[in-house]
PDB file of C-alpha atoms and ligand atoms in Angstrom:
ATOM      1  CA  MET A1474     -27.125  -4.645 -27.375  1.00 76.00           C
ATOM      2  CA  ASN A1475     -25.260  -7.088 -25.572  1.00 92.00           C
ATOM      3  CA  PHE A1476     -22.801  -6.023 -22.856  1.00 96.00           C
ATOM      4  CA  SER A1477     -20.947  -8.486 -20.318  1.00 97.00           C
ATOM      5  CA  ILE A1478     -19.468  -7.536 -16.993  1.00 98.00           C
ATOM      6  CA  VAL A1479     -16.222  -9.215 -16.182  1.00 98.00           C
ATOM      7  CA  PRO A1480     -13.783  -8.232 -13.739  1.00 98.00           C
ATOM      8  CA  GLU A1481     -11.764  -5.172 -14.375  1.00 98.00           C
ATOM      9  CA  ARG A1482      -7.927  -6.165 -15.499  1.00 97.00           C
ATOM     10  CA  PRO A1483      -4.809  -4.332 -15.421  1.00 95.00           C
ATOM     11  CA  PHE A1484      -4.822  -3.246 -18.808  1.00 97.00           C
ATOM     12  CA  ASP A1485      -8.073  -1.478 -18.385  1.00 98.00           C
ATOM     13  CA  ALA A1486      -6.717   1.436 -16.364  1.00 96.00           C
ATOM     14  CA  ALA A1487      -5.994   3.685 -19.159  1.00 97.00           C
ATOM     15  CA  ALA A1488      -9.573   3.162 -21.077  1.00 97.00           C
ATOM     16  CA  ILE A1489     -11.549   3.771 -17.428  1.00 97.00           C
ATOM     17  CA  GLU A1490      -9.380   6.760 -17.030  1.00 95.00           C
ATOM     18  CA  MET A1491     -10.526   8.263 -19.981  1.00 96.00           C
ATOM     19  CA  LEU A1492     -14.309   7.284 -19.357  1.00 97.00           C
ATOM     20  CA  LEU A1493     -13.635   8.685 -16.180  1.00 96.00           C
ATOM     21  CA  GLN A1494     -12.779  12.220 -18.063  1.00 95.00           C
ATOM     22  CA  VAL A1495     -15.406  11.796 -20.236  1.00 94.00           C
ATOM     23  CA  ALA A1496     -18.145  11.413 -17.224  1.00 93.00           C
ATOM     24  CA  PHE A1497     -16.965  13.320 -14.677  1.00 92.00           C
ATOM     25  CA  GLY A1498     -14.332  15.674 -16.450  1.00 90.00           C
ATOM     26  CA  PRO A1499     -10.669  17.225 -15.038  1.00 86.00           C
ATOM     27  CA  ASP A1500     -12.644  18.427 -11.729  1.00 88.00           C
ATOM     28  CA  ARG A1501     -13.344  15.587 -10.516  1.00 89.00           C
ATOM     29  CA  HIS A1502     -10.083  15.066  -8.305  1.00 86.00           C
ATOM     30  CA  ALA A1503     -11.059  18.147  -6.279  1.00 88.00           C
ATOM     31  CA  LYS A1504     -14.016  16.246  -4.813  1.00 91.00           C
ATOM     32  CA  THR A1505     -14.411  15.191  -0.935  1.00 93.00           C
ATOM     33  CA  VAL A1506     -14.521  11.714  -2.412  1.00 94.00           C
ATOM     34  CA  TYR A1507     -11.347  11.902  -3.695  1.00 90.00           C
ATOM     35  CA  LYS A1508     -10.198  12.541  -0.258  1.00 92.00           C
ATOM     36  CA  LEU A1509     -10.698   9.360   0.813  1.00 94.00           C
ATOM     37  CA  ARG A1510      -9.137   7.481  -2.244  1.00 93.00           C
ATOM     38  CA  GLU A1511      -5.628   9.216  -1.961  1.00 90.00           C
ATOM     39  CA  GLY A1512      -2.780   6.828  -1.812  1.00 91.00           C
ATOM     40  CA  VAL A1513      -5.805   4.020  -1.385  1.00 93.00           C
ATOM     41  CA  GLU A1514      -6.230   1.448  -4.095  1.00 93.00           C
ATOM     42  CA  PRO A1515      -9.594   0.558  -5.316  1.00 95.00           C
ATOM     43  CA  LEU A1516     -10.871  -3.055  -3.889  1.00 97.00           C
ATOM     44  CA  PRO A1517      -9.596  -5.368  -6.800  1.00 97.00           C
ATOM     45  CA  ASP A1518     -12.130  -7.762  -6.083  1.00 97.00           C
ATOM     46  CA  LEU A1519     -15.086  -5.356  -6.563  1.00 98.00           C
ATOM     47  CA  ALA A1520     -13.752  -3.778  -9.632  1.00 98.00           C
ATOM     48  CA  PHE A1521     -15.777  -4.464 -12.930  1.00 98.00           C
ATOM     49  CA  VAL A1522     -16.003  -3.440 -16.294  1.00 98.00           C
ATOM     50  CA  ALA A1523     -19.042  -3.896 -18.875  1.00 98.00           C
ATOM     51  CA  LEU A1524     -17.801  -4.833 -22.685  1.00 98.00           C
ATOM     52  CA  ASP A1525     -19.450  -4.514 -25.573  1.00 96.00           C
ATOM     53  CA  GLU A1526     -19.890  -7.198 -28.129  1.00 96.00           C
ATOM     54  CA  GLY A1527     -16.841  -6.312 -29.657  1.00 96.00           C
ATOM     55  CA  GLY A1528     -14.928  -6.675 -26.130  1.00 97.00           C
ATOM     56  CA  VAL A1529     -14.580  -3.058 -25.727  1.00 97.00           C
ATOM     57  CA  LEU A1530     -14.689  -1.178 -22.490  1.00 98.00           C
ATOM     58  CA  GLN A1531     -17.817   0.995 -22.146  1.00 98.00           C
ATOM     59  CA  ALA A1532     -18.552   1.322 -18.524  1.00 98.00           C
ATOM     60  CA  SER A1533     -16.588   0.879 -15.102  1.00 98.00           C
ATOM     61  CA  ILE A1534     -17.506   0.432 -11.244  1.00 98.00           C
ATOM     62  CA  ARG A1535     -14.943   0.717  -8.737  1.00 98.00           C
ATOM     63  CA  TYR A1536     -15.043   0.612  -4.762  1.00 98.00           C
ATOM     64  CA  TRP A1537     -12.427   1.898  -2.159  1.00 97.00           C
ATOM     65  CA  PRO A1538     -12.235   0.402   1.580  1.00 97.00           C
ATOM     66  CA  ILE A1539     -12.859   3.337   4.047  1.00 97.00           C
ATOM     67  CA  LEU A1540     -13.283   3.432   7.907  1.00 97.00           C
ATOM     68  CA  ILE A1541     -15.963   4.891   9.824  1.00 98.00           C
ATOM     69  CA  ASP A1542     -15.040   6.676  12.943  1.00 97.00           C
ATOM     70  CA  ARG A1543     -11.832   4.787  12.736  1.00 96.00           C
ATOM     71  CA  ARG A1544     -13.313   1.382  13.382  1.00 96.00           C
ATOM     72  CA  TRP A1545     -16.045   0.071  11.405  1.00 97.00           C
ATOM     73  CA  PRO A1546     -14.850  -0.976   8.091  1.00 97.00           C
ATOM     74  CA  ALA A1547     -16.951  -0.026   4.979  1.00 98.00           C
ATOM     75  CA  VAL A1548     -16.974   0.411   1.257  1.00 98.00           C
ATOM     76  CA  LEU A1549     -17.273   3.357  -0.829  1.00 98.00           C
ATOM     77  CA  LEU A1550     -18.978   2.888  -4.188  1.00 98.00           C
ATOM     78  CA  GLY A1551     -17.528   5.043  -7.236  1.00 96.00           C
ATOM     79  CA  PRO A1552     -16.893   5.878  -9.569  1.00 97.00           C
ATOM     80  CA  LEU A1553     -19.748   4.700 -11.439  1.00 98.00           C
ATOM     81  CA  ALA A1554     -19.469   5.807 -15.299  1.00 97.00           C
ATOM     82  CA  VAL A1555     -21.086   4.701 -18.546  1.00 97.00           C
ATOM     83  CA  ASN A1556     -19.962   5.814 -21.691  1.00 97.00           C
ATOM     84  CA  PRO A1557     -22.861   8.559 -22.726  1.00 95.00           C
ATOM     85  CA  VAL A1558     -22.866   6.786 -26.055  1.00 95.00           C
ATOM     86  CA  HIS A1559     -24.479   3.554 -24.307  1.00 95.00           C
ATOM     87  CA  LYS A1560     -26.626   5.549 -21.562  1.00 95.00           C
ATOM     88  CA  GLY A1561     -29.976   3.817 -20.640  1.00 96.00           C
ATOM     89  CA  ARG A1562     -28.906   0.524 -21.911  1.00 96.00           C
ATOM     90  CA  GLY A1563     -28.940  -1.152 -18.766  1.00 97.00           C
ATOM     91  CA  MET A1564     -25.188  -1.121 -18.021  1.00 97.00           C
ATOM     92  CA  GLY A1565     -25.056   1.160 -15.156  1.00 98.00           C
ATOM     93  CA  LYS A1566     -27.906  -0.769 -13.285  1.00 98.00           C
ATOM     94  CA  ALA A1567     -25.873  -4.099 -13.992  1.00 98.00           C
ATOM     95  CA  LEU A1568     -22.825  -3.211 -13.241  1.00 98.00           C
ATOM     96  CA  MET A1569     -24.441  -2.250  -9.616  1.00 98.00           C
ATOM     97  CA  ARG A1570     -26.417  -5.087  -9.226  1.00 98.00           C
ATOM     98  CA  HIS A1571     -23.475  -7.106  -9.795  1.00 98.00           C
ATOM     99  CA  SER A1572     -21.090  -5.616  -7.823  1.00 98.00           C
ATOM    100  CA  LEU A1573     -23.684  -4.898  -4.536  1.00 98.00           C
ATOM    101  CA  ALA A1574     -24.125  -8.788  -4.858  1.00 98.00           C
ATOM    102  CA  GLU A1575     -20.671  -9.385  -4.748  1.00 98.00           C
ATOM    103  CA  ALA A1576     -19.778  -6.593  -1.920  1.00 98.00           C
ATOM    104  CA  ALA A1577     -22.081  -8.905   0.540  1.00 98.00           C
ATOM    105  CA  ARG A1578     -21.139 -12.109  -0.803  1.00 98.00           C
ATOM    106  CA  LEU A1579     -17.647 -11.173   0.366  1.00 98.00           C
ATOM    107  CA  GLY A1580     -18.466 -10.255   3.487  1.00 98.00           C
ATOM    108  CA  HIS A1581     -18.750  -6.179   3.495  1.00 98.00           C
ATOM    109  CA  ARG A1582     -21.212  -4.862   5.628  1.00 98.00           C
ATOM    110  CA  LEU A1583     -21.900  -0.967   4.551  1.00 98.00           C
ATOM    111  CA  CYS A1584     -21.541   0.861   1.428  1.00 98.00           C
ATOM    112  CA  LEU A1585     -21.538   4.602   1.087  1.00 98.00           C
ATOM    113  CA  LEU A1586     -21.545   6.531  -1.821  1.00 98.00           C
ATOM    114  CA  VAL A1587     -22.059  10.244  -3.247  1.00 97.00           C
ATOM    115  CA  GLY A1588     -24.680  10.423  -6.018  1.00 97.00           C
ATOM    116  CA  ASP A1589     -27.512  11.037  -7.365  1.00 97.00           C
ATOM    117  CA  HIS A1590     -30.661  10.191  -5.051  1.00 98.00           C
ATOM    118  CA  ASP A1591     -32.805   9.083  -7.843  1.00 98.00           C
ATOM    119  CA  TYR A1592     -30.645   6.912  -9.486  1.00 98.00           C
ATOM    120  CA  TYR A1593     -29.608   5.247  -6.201  1.00 98.00           C
ATOM    121  CA  ALA A1594     -32.619   5.059  -4.130  1.00 98.00           C
ATOM    122  CA  PRO A1595     -33.585   1.898  -6.067  1.00 98.00           C
ATOM    123  CA  PHE A1596     -30.877  -0.182  -4.871  1.00 98.00           C
ATOM    124  CA  GLY A1597     -31.538   0.413  -1.429  1.00 98.00           C
ATOM    125  CA  PHE A1598     -29.425   3.112  -0.614  1.00 98.00           C
ATOM    126  CA  VAL A1599     -30.493   5.921   1.755  1.00 98.00           C
ATOM    127  CA  HIS A1600     -29.585   9.332   2.970  1.00 98.00           C
ATOM    128  CA  ALA A1601     -26.538   8.603   5.744  1.00 98.00           C
ATOM    129  CA  ALA A1602     -26.517  12.035   7.387  1.00 98.00           C
ATOM    130  CA  PRO A1603     -29.460  11.491   9.197  1.00 98.00           C
ATOM    131  CA  PHE A1604     -27.407   8.562  11.117  1.00 98.00           C
ATOM    132  CA  GLY A1605     -24.640  10.866  12.178  1.00 98.00           C
ATOM    133  CA  LEU A1606     -22.316   9.960   9.302  1.00 98.00           C
ATOM    134  CA  LYS A1607     -19.681  12.748   8.277  1.00 98.00           C
ATOM    135  CA  LEU A1608     -17.590  13.160   4.989  1.00 97.00           C
ATOM    136  CA  PRO A1609     -14.213  15.034   5.478  1.00 96.00           C
ATOM    137  CA  GLY A1610     -15.240  17.988   3.181  1.00 95.00           C
ATOM    138  CA  TRP A1611     -18.023  19.546   1.703  1.00 95.00           C
ATOM    139  CA  VAL A1612     -20.758  17.438   0.434  1.00 96.00           C
ATOM    140  CA  ASP A1613     -24.435  17.662  -0.963  1.00 96.00           C
ATOM    141  CA  LEU A1614     -25.922  15.951   1.880  1.00 97.00           C
ATOM    142  CA  ASP A1615     -28.757  15.096  -0.607  1.00 97.00           C
ATOM    143  CA  ARG A1616     -25.915  13.096  -2.404  1.00 97.00           C
ATOM    144  CA  PHE A1617     -24.520  11.420   0.749  1.00 98.00           C
ATOM    145  CA  HIS A1618     -26.125   7.969   0.774  1.00 98.00           C
ATOM    146  CA  VAL A1619     -25.433   4.142   2.948  1.00 98.00           C
ATOM    147  CA  ARG A1620     -26.491   1.059   2.410  1.00 98.00           C
ATOM    148  CA  GLU A1621     -26.730  -1.650   4.466  1.00 98.00           C
ATOM    149  CA  LEU A1622     -24.954  -5.265   2.884  1.00 98.00           C
ATOM    150  CA  VAL A1623     -25.838  -7.118   6.140  1.00 97.00           C
ATOM    151  CA  PRO A1624     -29.065  -6.621   7.681  1.00 97.00           C
ATOM    152  CA  GLY A1625     -28.843  -4.216  10.781  1.00 97.00           C
ATOM    153  CA  ALA A1626     -25.085  -3.555   9.881  1.00 98.00           C
ATOM    154  CA  MET A1627     -25.862   0.201  10.595  1.00 97.00           C
ATOM    155  CA  ALA A1628     -26.882  -0.130  14.375  1.00 97.00           C
ATOM    156  CA  GLY A1629     -24.824   1.892  16.409  1.00 97.00           C
ATOM    157  CA  VAL A1630     -22.664   3.419  13.304  1.00 98.00           C
ATOM    158  CA  SER A1631     -21.597   6.923  13.389  1.00 98.00           C
ATOM    159  CA  GLY A1632     -19.052   9.288  12.908  1.00 98.00           C
ATOM    160  CA  MET A1633     -16.759  10.637  10.273  1.00 98.00           C
ATOM    161  CA  VAL A1634     -16.052   8.787   7.272  1.00 98.00           C
ATOM    162  CA  GLY A1635     -11.695   8.136   6.691  1.00 97.00           C
ATOM    163  CA  ARG A1636      -9.279   6.570   4.367  1.00 95.00           C
ATOM    164  CA  ALA A1637      -8.370   2.783   4.926  1.00 92.00           C
ATOM    165  CA  PRO A1638      -4.575   2.709   3.425  1.00 74.00           C
ATOM    166  CA  GLY A1639      -3.845  -0.705   2.736  1.00 73.00           C
ATOM    167  CA  ALA A1640      -6.861  -2.460   3.240  1.00 67.00           C
ATOM    168  CA  GLY A1641      -7.186  -3.275  -0.705  1.00 57.00           C
ATOM    169  CA  ARG A1642      -4.303  -5.252  -2.512  1.00 51.00           C
ATOM    170  CA  SER A1643      -2.787  -3.129  -5.126  1.00 44.00           C
ATOM    171  CA  LEU A1644      -4.764  -4.014  -8.523  1.00 44.00           C
ATOM    172  CA  MET A1645      -2.518  -2.295 -11.117  1.00 41.00           C
ATOM    173  CA  GLY A1646       0.746  -3.530  -9.910  1.00 39.00           C
ATOM    174  CA  SER A1647       3.557  -1.351  -7.846  1.00 36.00           C
ATOM    175  CA  GLY A1648       4.110   2.134  -9.092  1.00 33.00           C
ATOM    176  CA  ALA A1649       0.508   2.707 -10.672  1.00 34.00           C
ATOM    177  CA  ARG A1650      -1.645   4.989  -9.958  1.00 34.00           C
ATOM    178  CA  SER A1651      -5.063   5.027  -8.783  1.00 35.00           C
ATOM    179  CA  VAL A1652      -7.687   6.643 -10.977  1.00 33.00           C
ATOM    180  CA  GLY A1653     -11.109   7.237 -10.557  1.00 36.00           C
TER     181      GLY A1653
HETATM  182  C1  COA Z 470     -25.630   7.852 -13.825  1.00 67.18           C
HETATM  183  C2  COA Z 470     -25.417   6.622 -15.156  1.00 67.18           C
HETATM  184  C3  COA Z 470     -24.220   5.721 -14.225  1.00 67.18           C
HETATM  185  C4  COA Z 470     -26.290   5.766 -15.251  1.00 67.18           C
HETATM  186  O1  COA Z 470     -25.728   4.688 -16.181  1.00 67.18           O
HETATM  187  P1  COA Z 470     -26.947   3.838 -17.566  1.00 67.18           P
HETATM  188  O2  COA Z 470     -26.126   2.693 -17.378  1.00 67.18           O
HETATM  189  O3  COA Z 470     -27.078   5.119 -18.872  1.00 67.18           O
HETATM  190  O4  COA Z 470     -28.304   3.752 -16.650  1.00 67.18           O
HETATM  191  P2  COA Z 470     -29.029   2.338 -16.702  1.00 67.18           P
HETATM  192  O5  COA Z 470     -29.275   2.272 -18.000  1.00 67.18           O
HETATM  193  O6  COA Z 470     -28.469   1.468 -15.947  1.00 67.18           O
HETATM  194  O7  COA Z 470     -30.441   3.139 -16.060  1.00 67.18           O
HETATM  195  C5  COA Z 470     -31.413   3.925 -16.586  1.00 67.18           C
HETATM  196  C6  COA Z 470     -32.158   4.407 -15.800  1.00 67.18           C
HETATM  197  O8  COA Z 470     -31.813   5.310 -15.026  1.00 67.18           O
HETATM  198  C7  COA Z 470     -32.359   6.484 -14.821  1.00 67.18           C
HETATM  199  N1  COA Z 470     -31.313   7.552 -14.581  1.00 67.18           N
HETATM  200  C8  COA Z 470     -29.957   7.596 -15.495  1.00 67.18           C
HETATM  201  N2  COA Z 470     -29.248   8.531 -14.788  1.00 67.18           N
HETATM  202  C9  COA Z 470     -29.681   8.928 -13.949  1.00 67.18           C
HETATM  203  C10 COA Z 470     -29.633  10.180 -12.774  1.00 67.18           C
HETATM  204  N3  COA Z 470     -28.426  10.986 -12.849  1.00 67.18           N
HETATM  205  N4  COA Z 470     -30.644  10.372 -11.823  1.00 67.18           N
HETATM  206  C11 COA Z 470     -31.789   9.723 -11.668  1.00 67.18           C
HETATM  207  N5  COA Z 470     -32.143   8.886 -12.802  1.00 67.18           N
HETATM  208  C12 COA Z 470     -31.216   8.317 -13.667  1.00 67.18           C
HETATM  209  C13 COA Z 470     -32.886   6.796 -16.355  1.00 67.18           C
HETATM  210  O9  COA Z 470     -33.572   7.757 -16.543  1.00 67.18           O
HETATM  211  C14 COA Z 470     -33.340   5.284 -16.373  1.00 67.18           C
HETATM  212  O10 COA Z 470     -34.243   5.183 -15.820  1.00 67.18           O
HETATM  213  P3  COA Z 470     -35.654   3.652 -16.417  1.00 67.18           P
HETATM  214  O11 COA Z 470     -34.931   2.851 -15.890  1.00 67.18           O
HETATM  215  O12 COA Z 470     -36.711   4.325 -15.635  1.00 67.18           O
HETATM  216  O13 COA Z 470     -35.900   4.433 -17.921  1.00 67.18           O
HETATM  217  C15 COA Z 470     -24.497   6.917 -16.529  1.00 67.18           C
HETATM  218  O14 COA Z 470     -25.287   7.841 -16.784  1.00 67.18           O
HETATM  219  C16 COA Z 470     -23.410   7.745 -16.221  1.00 67.18           C
HETATM  220  O15 COA Z 470     -21.927   7.284 -16.225  1.00 67.18           O
HETATM  221  N6  COA Z 470     -23.597   9.170 -16.288  1.00 67.18           N
HETATM  222  C17 COA Z 470     -22.188  10.022 -15.619  1.00 67.18           C
HETATM  223  C18 COA Z 470     -21.755   9.885 -14.884  1.00 67.18           C
HETATM  224  C19 COA Z 470     -22.430   9.593 -13.330  1.00 67.18           C
HETATM  225  O16 COA Z 470     -23.068  10.744 -13.416  1.00 67.18           O
HETATM  226  N7  COA Z 470     -22.434   8.375 -12.769  1.00 67.18           N
HETATM  227  C20 COA Z 470     -23.379   8.450 -11.280  1.00 67.18           C
HETATM  228  C21 COA Z 470     -22.279   9.008 -10.327  1.00 67.18           C
HETATM  229  S1  COA Z 470     -23.972   9.924  -9.619  1.00 67.18           S
END
């Protein structure tokens, strides 16, 4: 199946919410990473969706601004979700490649995520805990990862990861809730 990757559009919000519900379930908001997203909009320049040949949204990726130790800006990747019907057809990898390249092009220096090591390691993600990076809540350290978007960007960086409210422009307009 052919698919195309396009920037997320304001009217995609409801379809993405449904996709996340299917992929991660209703308990996802309890996860530690959601603390970092509360009251913060996803970065609009790094939100992409995959559309099938009929133009129907089948996958989504978003990133959020974060601050490490209140001083080093970084981006938090996720959620990445693919419609289970279309799993294994390359949408996830294509969204990863496209968005990581865009993040680097836009000048972001570091990317963090919580996810399956075997899926993300091929994209250059390594365990984050050995660098002294911490999240504000429980996380399975085997799932906590970092990737330099600029070579050497991790030098000297460590500490607690926090929210970066105001770092992203509103994607959905005022009054809309951040989803994901
Ligand atoms: C995980 C997910 C994003 C993968 O997207 P996808 O489009 O199905 O995957 P792709 O087609 O790009 O890649 C398929 C490859 O990834 C591997 N893969 C898929 N999910 C994996 C996982 N959780 N861990 C390790 N490898 C995984 C497949 O085995 C396959 O390997 P191959 O290329 O060697 O055959 C998607 O299945 C999904 O949305 N899952 C539910 C939500 C989720 O887990 N999101 C990721 C956060 S951890």
